[in-house]
Tab-separated table of C-alpha atoms in Angstrom:
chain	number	residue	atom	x	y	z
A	147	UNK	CA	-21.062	16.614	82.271
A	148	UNK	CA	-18.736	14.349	80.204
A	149	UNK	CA	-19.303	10.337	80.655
A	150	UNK	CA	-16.842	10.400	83.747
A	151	UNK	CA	-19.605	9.353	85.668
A	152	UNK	CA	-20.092	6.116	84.067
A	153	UNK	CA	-19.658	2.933	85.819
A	154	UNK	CA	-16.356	0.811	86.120
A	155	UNK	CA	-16.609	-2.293	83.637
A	156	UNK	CA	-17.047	-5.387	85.442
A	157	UNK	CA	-13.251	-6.434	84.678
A	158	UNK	CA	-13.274	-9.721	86.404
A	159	UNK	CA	-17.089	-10.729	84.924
A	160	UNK	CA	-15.317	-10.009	81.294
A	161	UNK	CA	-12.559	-12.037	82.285
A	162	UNK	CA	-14.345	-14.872	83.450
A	163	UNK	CA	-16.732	-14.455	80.487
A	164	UNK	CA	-13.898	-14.388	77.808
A	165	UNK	CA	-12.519	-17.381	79.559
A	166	UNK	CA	-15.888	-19.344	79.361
A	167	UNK	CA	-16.348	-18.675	75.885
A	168	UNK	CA	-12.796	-19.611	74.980
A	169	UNK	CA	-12.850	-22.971	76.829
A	170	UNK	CA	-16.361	-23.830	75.281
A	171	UNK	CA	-16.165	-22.743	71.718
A	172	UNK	CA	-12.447	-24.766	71.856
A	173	UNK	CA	-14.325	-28.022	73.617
A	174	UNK	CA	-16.882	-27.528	71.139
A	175	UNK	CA	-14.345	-27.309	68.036
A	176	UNK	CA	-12.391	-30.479	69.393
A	177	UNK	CA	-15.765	-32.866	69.598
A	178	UNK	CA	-16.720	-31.391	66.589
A	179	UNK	CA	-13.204	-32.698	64.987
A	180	UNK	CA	-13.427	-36.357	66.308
A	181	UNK	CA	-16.543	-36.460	64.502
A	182	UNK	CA	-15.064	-34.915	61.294
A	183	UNK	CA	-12.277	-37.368	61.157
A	184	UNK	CA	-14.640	-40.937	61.947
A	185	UNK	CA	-16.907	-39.563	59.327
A	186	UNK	CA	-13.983	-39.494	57.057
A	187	UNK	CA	-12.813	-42.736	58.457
A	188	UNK	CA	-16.597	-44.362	57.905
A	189	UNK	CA	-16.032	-42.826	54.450
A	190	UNK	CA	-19.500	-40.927	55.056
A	191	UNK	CA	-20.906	-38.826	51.926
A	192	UNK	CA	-21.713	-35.296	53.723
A	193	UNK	CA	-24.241	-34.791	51.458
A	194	UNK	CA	-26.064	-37.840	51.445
A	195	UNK	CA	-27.998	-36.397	54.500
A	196	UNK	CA	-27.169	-36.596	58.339
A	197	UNK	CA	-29.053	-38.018	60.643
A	198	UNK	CA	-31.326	-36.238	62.494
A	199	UNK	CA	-30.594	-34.507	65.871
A	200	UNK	CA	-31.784	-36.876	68.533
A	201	UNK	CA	-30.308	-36.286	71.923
A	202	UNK	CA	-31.338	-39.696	73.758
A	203	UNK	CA	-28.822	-41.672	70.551
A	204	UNK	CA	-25.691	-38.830	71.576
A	205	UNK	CA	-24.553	-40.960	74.570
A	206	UNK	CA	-24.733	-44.040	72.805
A	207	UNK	CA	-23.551	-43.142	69.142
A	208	UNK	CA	-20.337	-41.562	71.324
A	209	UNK	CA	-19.739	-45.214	73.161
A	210	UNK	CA	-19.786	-47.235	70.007
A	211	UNK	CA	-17.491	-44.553	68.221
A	212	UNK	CA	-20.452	-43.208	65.968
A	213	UNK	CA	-19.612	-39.791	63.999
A	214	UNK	CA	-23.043	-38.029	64.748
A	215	UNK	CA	-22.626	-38.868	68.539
A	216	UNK	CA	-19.642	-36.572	68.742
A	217	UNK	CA	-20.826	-33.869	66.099
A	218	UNK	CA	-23.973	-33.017	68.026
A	219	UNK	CA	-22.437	-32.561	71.428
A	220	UNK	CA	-19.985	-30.577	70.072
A	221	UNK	CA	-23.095	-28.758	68.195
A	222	UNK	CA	-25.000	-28.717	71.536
A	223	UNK	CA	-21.767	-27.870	73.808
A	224	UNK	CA	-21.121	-24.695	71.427
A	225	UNK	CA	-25.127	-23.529	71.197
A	226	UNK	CA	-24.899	-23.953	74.975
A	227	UNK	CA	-21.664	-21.592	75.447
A	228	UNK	CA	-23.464	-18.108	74.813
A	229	UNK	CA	-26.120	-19.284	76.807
A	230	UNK	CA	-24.118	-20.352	79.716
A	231	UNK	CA	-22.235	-16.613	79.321
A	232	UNK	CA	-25.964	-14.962	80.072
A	233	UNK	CA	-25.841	-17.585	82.888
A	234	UNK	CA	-22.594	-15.990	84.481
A	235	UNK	CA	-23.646	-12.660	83.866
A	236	UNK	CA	-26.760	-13.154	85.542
A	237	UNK	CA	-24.868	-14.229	88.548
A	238	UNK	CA	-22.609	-12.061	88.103
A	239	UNK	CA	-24.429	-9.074	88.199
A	240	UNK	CA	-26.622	-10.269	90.792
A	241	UNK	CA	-24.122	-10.201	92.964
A	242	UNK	CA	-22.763	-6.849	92.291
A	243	UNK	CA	-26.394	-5.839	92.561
A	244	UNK	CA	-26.791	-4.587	89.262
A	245	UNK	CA	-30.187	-5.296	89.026
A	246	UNK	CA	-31.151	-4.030	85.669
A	247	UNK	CA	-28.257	-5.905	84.398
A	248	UNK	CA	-29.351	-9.007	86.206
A	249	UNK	CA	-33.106	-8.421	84.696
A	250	UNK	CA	-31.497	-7.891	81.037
A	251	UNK	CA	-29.633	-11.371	81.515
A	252	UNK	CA	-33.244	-13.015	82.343
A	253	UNK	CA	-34.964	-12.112	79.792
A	254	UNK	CA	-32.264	-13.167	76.984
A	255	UNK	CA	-32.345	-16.394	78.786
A	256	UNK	CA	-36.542	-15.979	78.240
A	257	UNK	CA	-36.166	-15.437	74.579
A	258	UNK	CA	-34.056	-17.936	74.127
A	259	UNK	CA	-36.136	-20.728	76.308
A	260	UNK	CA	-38.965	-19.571	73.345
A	261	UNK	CA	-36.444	-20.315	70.576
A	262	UNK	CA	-36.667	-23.752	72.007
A	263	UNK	CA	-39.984	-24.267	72.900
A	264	UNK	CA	-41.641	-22.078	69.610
A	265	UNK	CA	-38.485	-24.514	67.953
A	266	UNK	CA	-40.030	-27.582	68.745
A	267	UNK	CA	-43.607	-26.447	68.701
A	268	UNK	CA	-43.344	-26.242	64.778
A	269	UNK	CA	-41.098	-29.347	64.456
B	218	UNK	CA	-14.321	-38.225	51.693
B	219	UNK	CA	-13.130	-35.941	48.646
B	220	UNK	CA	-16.437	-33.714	49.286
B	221	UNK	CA	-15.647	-33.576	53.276
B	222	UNK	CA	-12.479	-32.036	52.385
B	223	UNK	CA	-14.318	-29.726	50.467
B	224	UNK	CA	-16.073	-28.337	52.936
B	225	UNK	CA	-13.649	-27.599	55.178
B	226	UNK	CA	-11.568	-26.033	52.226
B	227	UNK	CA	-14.879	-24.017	51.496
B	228	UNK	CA	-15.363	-23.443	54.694
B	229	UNK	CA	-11.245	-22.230	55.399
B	230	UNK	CA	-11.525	-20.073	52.739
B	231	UNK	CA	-14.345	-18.426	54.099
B	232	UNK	CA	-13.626	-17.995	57.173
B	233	UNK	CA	-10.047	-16.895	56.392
B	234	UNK	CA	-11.164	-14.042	53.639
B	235	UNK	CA	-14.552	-13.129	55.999
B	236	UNK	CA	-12.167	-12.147	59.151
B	237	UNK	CA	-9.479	-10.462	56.279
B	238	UNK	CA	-12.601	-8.501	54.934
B	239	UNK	CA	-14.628	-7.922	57.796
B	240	UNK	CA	-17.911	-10.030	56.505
B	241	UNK	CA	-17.907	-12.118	58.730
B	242	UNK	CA	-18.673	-16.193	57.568
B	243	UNK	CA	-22.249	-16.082	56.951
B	244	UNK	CA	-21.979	-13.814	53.876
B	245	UNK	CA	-19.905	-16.308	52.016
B	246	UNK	CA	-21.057	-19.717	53.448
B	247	UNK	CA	-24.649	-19.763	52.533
B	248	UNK	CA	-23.494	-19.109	48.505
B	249	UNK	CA	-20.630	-21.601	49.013
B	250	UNK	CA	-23.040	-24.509	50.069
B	251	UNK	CA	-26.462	-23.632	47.843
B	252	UNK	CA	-24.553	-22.584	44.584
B	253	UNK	CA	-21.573	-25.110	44.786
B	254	UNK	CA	-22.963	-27.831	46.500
B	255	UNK	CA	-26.291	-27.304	46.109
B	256	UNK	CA	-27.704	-27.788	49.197
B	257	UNK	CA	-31.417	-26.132	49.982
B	258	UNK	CA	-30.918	-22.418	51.640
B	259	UNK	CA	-32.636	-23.555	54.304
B	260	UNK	CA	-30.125	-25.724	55.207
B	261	UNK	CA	-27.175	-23.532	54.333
B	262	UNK	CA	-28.509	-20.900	56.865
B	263	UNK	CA	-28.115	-23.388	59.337
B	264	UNK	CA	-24.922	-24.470	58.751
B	265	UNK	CA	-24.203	-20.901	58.265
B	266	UNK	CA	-25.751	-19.981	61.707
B	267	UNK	CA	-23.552	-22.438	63.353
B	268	UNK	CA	-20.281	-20.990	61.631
B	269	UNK	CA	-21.380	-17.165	63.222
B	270	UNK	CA	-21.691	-18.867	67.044
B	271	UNK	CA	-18.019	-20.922	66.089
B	272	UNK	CA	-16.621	-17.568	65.405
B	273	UNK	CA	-18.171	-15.344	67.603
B	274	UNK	CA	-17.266	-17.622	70.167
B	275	UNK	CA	-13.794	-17.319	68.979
B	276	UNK	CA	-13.214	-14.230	68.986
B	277	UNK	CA	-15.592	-12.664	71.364
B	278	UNK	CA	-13.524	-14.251	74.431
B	279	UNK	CA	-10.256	-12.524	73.595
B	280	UNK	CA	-12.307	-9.155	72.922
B	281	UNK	CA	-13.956	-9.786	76.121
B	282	UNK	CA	-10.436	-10.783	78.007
B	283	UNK	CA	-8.921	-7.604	76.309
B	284	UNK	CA	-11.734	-5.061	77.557
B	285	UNK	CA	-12.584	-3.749	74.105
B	286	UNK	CA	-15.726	-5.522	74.205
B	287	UNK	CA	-18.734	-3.181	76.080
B	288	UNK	CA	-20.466	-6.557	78.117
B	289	UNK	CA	-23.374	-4.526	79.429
B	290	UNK	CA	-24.197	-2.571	76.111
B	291	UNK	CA	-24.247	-5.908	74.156
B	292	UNK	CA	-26.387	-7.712	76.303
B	293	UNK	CA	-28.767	-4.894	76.538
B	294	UNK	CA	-28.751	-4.923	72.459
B	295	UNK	CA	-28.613	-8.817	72.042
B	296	UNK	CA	-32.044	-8.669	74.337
B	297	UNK	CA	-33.142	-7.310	71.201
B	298	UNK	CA	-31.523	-8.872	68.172
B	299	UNK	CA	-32.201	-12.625	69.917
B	300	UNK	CA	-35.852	-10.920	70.256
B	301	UNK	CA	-35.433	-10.573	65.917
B	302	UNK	CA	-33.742	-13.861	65.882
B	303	UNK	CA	-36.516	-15.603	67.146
B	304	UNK	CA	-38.870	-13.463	64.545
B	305	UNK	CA	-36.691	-14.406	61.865
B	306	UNK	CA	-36.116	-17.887	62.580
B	307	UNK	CA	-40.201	-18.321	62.819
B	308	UNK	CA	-40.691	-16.138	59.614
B	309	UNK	CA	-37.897	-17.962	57.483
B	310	UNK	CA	-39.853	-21.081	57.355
B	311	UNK	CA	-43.157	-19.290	56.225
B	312	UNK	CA	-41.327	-17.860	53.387
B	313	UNK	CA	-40.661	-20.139	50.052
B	314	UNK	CA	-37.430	-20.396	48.981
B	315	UNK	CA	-37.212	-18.216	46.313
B	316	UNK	CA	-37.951	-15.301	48.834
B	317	UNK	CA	-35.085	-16.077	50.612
B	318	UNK	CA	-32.971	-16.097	47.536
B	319	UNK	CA	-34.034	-12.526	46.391
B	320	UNK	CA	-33.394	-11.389	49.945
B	321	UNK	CA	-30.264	-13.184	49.885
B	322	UNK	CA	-28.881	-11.546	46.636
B	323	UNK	CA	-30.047	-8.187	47.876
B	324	UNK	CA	-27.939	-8.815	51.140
B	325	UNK	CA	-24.915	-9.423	48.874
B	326	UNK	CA	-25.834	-6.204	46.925
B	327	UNK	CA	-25.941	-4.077	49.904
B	328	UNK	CA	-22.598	-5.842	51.473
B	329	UNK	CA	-20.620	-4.872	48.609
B	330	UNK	CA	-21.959	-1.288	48.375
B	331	UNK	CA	-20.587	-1.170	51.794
B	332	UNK	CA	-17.273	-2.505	51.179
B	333	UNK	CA	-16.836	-0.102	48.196
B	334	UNK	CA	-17.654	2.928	50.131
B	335	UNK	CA	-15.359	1.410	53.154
B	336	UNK	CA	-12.217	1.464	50.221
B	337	UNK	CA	-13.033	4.619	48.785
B	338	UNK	CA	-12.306	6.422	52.236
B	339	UNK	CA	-9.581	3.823	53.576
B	340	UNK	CA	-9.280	3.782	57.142
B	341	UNK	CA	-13.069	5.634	57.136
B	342	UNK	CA	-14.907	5.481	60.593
B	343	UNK	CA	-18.164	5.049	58.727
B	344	UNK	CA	-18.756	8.837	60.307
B	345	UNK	CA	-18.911	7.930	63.904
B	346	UNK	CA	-16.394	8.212	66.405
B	347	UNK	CA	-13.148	6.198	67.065
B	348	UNK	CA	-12.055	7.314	70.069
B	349	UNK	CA	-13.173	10.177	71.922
B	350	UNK	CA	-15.231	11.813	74.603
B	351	UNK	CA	-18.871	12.792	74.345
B	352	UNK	CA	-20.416	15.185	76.582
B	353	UNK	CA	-24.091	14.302	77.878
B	354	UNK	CA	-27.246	16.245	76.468
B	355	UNK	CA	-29.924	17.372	77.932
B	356	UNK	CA	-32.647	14.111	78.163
B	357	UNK	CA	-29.749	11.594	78.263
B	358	UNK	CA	-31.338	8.885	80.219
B	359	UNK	CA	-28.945	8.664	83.139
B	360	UNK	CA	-29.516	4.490	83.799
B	361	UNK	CA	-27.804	4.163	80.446
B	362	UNK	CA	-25.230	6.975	81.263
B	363	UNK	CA	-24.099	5.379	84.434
B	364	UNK	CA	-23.728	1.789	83.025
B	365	UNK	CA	-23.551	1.378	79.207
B	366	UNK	CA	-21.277	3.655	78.533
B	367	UNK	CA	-17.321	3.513	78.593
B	368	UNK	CA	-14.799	5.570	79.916
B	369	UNK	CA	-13.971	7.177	76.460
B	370	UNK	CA	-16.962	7.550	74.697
B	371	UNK	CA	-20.809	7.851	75.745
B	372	UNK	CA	-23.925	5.825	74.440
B	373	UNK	CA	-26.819	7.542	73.052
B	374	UNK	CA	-29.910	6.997	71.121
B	375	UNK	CA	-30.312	3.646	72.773
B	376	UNK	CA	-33.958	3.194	71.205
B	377	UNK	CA	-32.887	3.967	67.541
B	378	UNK	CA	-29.946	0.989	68.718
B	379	UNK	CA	-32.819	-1.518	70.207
B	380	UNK	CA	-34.810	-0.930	66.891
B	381	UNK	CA	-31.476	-1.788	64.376
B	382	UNK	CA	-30.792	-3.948	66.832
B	383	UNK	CA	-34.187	-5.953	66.057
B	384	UNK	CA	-33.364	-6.254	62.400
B	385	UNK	CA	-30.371	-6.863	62.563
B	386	UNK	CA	-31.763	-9.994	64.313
B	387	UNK	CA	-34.752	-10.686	61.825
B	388	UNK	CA	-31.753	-10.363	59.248
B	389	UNK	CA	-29.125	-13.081	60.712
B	390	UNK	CA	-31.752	-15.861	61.193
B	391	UNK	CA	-33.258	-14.945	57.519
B	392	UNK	CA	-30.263	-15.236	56.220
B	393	UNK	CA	-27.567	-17.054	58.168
B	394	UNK	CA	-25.766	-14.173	59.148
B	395	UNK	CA	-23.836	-12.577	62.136
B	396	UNK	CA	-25.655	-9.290	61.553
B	397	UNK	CA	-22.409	-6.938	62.098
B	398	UNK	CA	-23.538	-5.051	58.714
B	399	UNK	CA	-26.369	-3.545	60.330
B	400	UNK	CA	-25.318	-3.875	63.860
B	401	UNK	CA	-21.936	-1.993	63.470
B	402	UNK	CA	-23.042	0.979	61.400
B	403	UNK	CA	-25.891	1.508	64.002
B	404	UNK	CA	-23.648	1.588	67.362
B	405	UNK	CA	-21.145	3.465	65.793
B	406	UNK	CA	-22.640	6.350	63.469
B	407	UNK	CA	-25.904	6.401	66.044
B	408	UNK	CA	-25.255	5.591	69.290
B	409	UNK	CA	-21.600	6.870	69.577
B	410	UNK	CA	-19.577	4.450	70.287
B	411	UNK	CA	-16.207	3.490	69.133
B	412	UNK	CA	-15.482	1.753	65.640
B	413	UNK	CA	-13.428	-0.949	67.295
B	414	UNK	CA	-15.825	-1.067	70.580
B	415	UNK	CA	-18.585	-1.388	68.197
B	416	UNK	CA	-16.874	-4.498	66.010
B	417	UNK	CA	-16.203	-6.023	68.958
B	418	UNK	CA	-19.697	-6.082	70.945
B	419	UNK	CA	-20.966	-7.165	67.572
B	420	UNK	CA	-18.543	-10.365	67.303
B	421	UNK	CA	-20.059	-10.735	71.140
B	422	UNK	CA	-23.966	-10.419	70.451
B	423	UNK	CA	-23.523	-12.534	67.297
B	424	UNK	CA	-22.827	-15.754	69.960
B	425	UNK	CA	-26.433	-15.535	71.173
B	426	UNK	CA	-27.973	-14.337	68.049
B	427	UNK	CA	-27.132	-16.994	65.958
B	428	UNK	CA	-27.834	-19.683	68.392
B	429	UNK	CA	-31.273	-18.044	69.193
B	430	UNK	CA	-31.409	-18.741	65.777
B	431	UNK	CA	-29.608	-21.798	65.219
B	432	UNK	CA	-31.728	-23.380	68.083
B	433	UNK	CA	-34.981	-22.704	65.940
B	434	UNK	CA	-33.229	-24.603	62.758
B	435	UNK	CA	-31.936	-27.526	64.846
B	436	UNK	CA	-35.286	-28.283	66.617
B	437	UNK	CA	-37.066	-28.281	63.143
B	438	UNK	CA	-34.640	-30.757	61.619
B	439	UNK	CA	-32.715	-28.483	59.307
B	440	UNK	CA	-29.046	-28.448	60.612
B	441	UNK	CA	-27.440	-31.550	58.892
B	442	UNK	CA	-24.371	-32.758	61.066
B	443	UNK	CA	-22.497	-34.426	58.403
B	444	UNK	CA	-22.511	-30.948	56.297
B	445	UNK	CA	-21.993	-28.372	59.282
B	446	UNK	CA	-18.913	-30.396	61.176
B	447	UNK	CA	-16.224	-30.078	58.367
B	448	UNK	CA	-17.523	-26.465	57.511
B	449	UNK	CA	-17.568	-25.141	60.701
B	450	UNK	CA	-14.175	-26.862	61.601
B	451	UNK	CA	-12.775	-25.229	58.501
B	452	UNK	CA	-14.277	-21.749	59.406
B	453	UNK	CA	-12.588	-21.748	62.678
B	454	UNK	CA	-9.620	-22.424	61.142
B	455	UNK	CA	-10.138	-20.039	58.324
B	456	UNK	CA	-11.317	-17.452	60.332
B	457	UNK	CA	-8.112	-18.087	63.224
B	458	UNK	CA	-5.222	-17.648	60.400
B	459	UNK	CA	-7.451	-14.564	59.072
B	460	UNK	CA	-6.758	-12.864	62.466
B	461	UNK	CA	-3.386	-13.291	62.859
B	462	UNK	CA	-2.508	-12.211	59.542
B	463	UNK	CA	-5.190	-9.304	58.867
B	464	UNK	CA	-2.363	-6.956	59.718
B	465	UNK	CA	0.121	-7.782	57.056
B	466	UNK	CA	-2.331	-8.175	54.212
B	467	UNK	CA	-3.080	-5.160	52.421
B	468	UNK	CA	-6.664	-5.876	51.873
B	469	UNK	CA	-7.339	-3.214	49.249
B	470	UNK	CA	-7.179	-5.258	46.254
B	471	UNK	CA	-8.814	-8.108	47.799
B	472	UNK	CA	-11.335	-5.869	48.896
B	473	UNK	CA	-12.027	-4.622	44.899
B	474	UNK	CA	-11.925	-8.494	44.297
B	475	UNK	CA	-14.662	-9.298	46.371
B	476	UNK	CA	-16.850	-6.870	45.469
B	477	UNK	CA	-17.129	-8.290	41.895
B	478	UNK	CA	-17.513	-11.960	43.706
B	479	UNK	CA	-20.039	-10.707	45.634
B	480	UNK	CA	-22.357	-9.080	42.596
B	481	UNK	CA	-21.654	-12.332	40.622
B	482	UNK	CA	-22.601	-14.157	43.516
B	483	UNK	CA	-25.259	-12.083	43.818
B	484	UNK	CA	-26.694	-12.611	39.565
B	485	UNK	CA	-26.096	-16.488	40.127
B	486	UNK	CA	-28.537	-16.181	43.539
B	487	UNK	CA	-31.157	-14.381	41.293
B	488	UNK	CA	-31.073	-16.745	38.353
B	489	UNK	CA	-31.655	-19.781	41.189
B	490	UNK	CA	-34.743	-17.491	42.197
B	491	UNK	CA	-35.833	-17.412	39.011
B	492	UNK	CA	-35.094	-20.540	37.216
């Protein structure tokens, strides 16, 4: 038996994947650039110590033109692109009814929900 | 300003000779920030974490776009290396500092035993295949057959793949690292697949890896904005240029170069241990 009997990639999933990583980890670069250059504008010493990551001040520090505003949604936007590709495949697959697939998708998105919460438990 | 700029220089220049050399940005960043700047390896694996998602990110969307990426076989591993991630990430803050260092140096050690034996046997396969068709065995495990697989090479050994792909997990949140060292040798000398297939679905499970990871260093305060924005910017750009000129470089020499950077780099890690 050779491995002719293996199943057709999922071209248009790994298109749309590709795509979504693309667009986010380019979003992600361009907020994290804004930041970069009113850091250097507000003539910030990197290694003085940021400040620390506090997503209720993101909004606000991004309104009144604030560096760290536009650093950490860039930070959050790209953390959140790899996740939102498990997202898509999880759809994805769902709806090709890969099943196992669909079950390997949930449970990176499981590890990765204790990331956060064993994260924060020990913050 | 003057140490912003830097960053992103450090940062360029990593990214630029990790994609020309195959180490990916982690290897070089977390020396770059604790020995010239520094900065507490705790925080540099942060920062360094960060870099891996900005290039996997990167690059893993043309892979993907291009097919050479295998999208169910790296999911199916990255259940496991975001599994070690998470281990790592936990275990990294147990451990002092001076662990890390040690384990850090040894890292370098090992990287540039690697790249030596990679330019000794130029254009080497590390033993597994490039392209090529395997033929089933008896006690293949036909869920895998039927789905991980590719149309010119089969996947086998998928435990022995979970396990490395564990540690290579433990290893990138430890250490600030993609994890393609481990990750690489393991899909292609023992699971069979393809040399390029395998680089890419590495590049691809280093995205949720690292921010498994990453996630664990941000929540406990330890990824400093100021420090990670111009590196990461200059990575990205480093790491962009790399790929579009890795096929007019002859990296041999560069590669020999390196390999002495990376032992000296490795000595100056040791003598922060130990001082």
């Amino acid at each position: 038996m050779t491995a002719g009997s293996h199943r057709a990639p999922p071209a248009d999933l790994d298109r749309l994947i590709g795509r979504l990583l693309t667009i986010g980890t380019y979003a992600s670069i361009l907020l994290i650039a804004i930041g970069t250059v009113l850091m250097f504008a507000s003539r910030i010493d990197p290694l003085a110590g940021g400040p620390p990551f506090e997503p209720g001040l993101i909004v606000d520090d991004i309104a009144h033109g604030r560096p760290a505003g536009f650093i950490w949604l860039g930070l959050l936007v790209l953390l959140a692109t790899p996740i939102a590709r498990v997202i898509v495949s999880f759809f994805g697959y769902s709806a090709r009814g890969e099943r196992t697939m669909a079950i390997v998708s949930v449970l990176i998105l499981v590890v990765i929900a204790a990331s956060i919460a064993l994260g924060n438990a020990g913050a | 300003m003057l140490v912003g700029l830097w960053l992103i220089a450090g940062g360029t220049a990593a990214g630029f000779f990790g994609s020309l050399l195959g180490l990916g940005g982690g290897t070089l960043i977390v020396p770059l920030l604790t020995l010239v700047f520094d900065l507490p390896l705790l925080t540099a694996v942060g920062v360094s974490l960060v870099c891996v998602v900005v290039t996997s990110g990167a690059s893993a969307g043309v892979f993907l776009e291009r097919h050479v990426a295998n999208l169910r076989l790296g999911m199916t591993l990255e259940l496991f290396t975001a599994t070690g991630a998470l281990v790592g990430g936990l275990v990294a803050f147990l451990l002092p500092e001076q662990a890390l260092e040690i384990l850090f140096s040894g890292l370098l050690i090992y990287t540039s035993i690697t790249m030596a034996r990679r330019g000794r046997a130029a254009g080497d396969t590390h033993g597994g295949p490039e392209e090529e068709t395997l033929v089933a065995e008896p006690g293949d495990d036909q869920f895998f057959d039927a789905n991980l697989s590719g149309p010119t090479y089969r996947v086998r050994n998928i435990p022995f793949g979970a396990a490395g792909s564990v540690g290579a997990g433990v290893v990138s949140a430890l250490l600030g690292i993609g994890g393609g060292i481990v990750k690489v040798p393991v899909m292609n000398i023992v699971m069979g697949v393809p040399l390029r297939v395998a680089t890419a679905t590495s590049n691809l499970m280093m995205g949720i890896t690292a921010s498994a990871g990453a996630i664990i260093y941000l929540s406990r305060g330890l990824i400093d904005p100021y420090v990670t924005s111009p590196t990461a910017l200059g990575v990205f750009v480093g790491a962009s240029i790399g790929s579009r000129v890795a096929h007019r470089i002859d990296v041999r020499i560069l590669r020999g170069l390196f390999i002495v950077i990376l032992l000296y780099t490795a000595f100056q890690m040791l003598l922060r241990a130990f001082t």
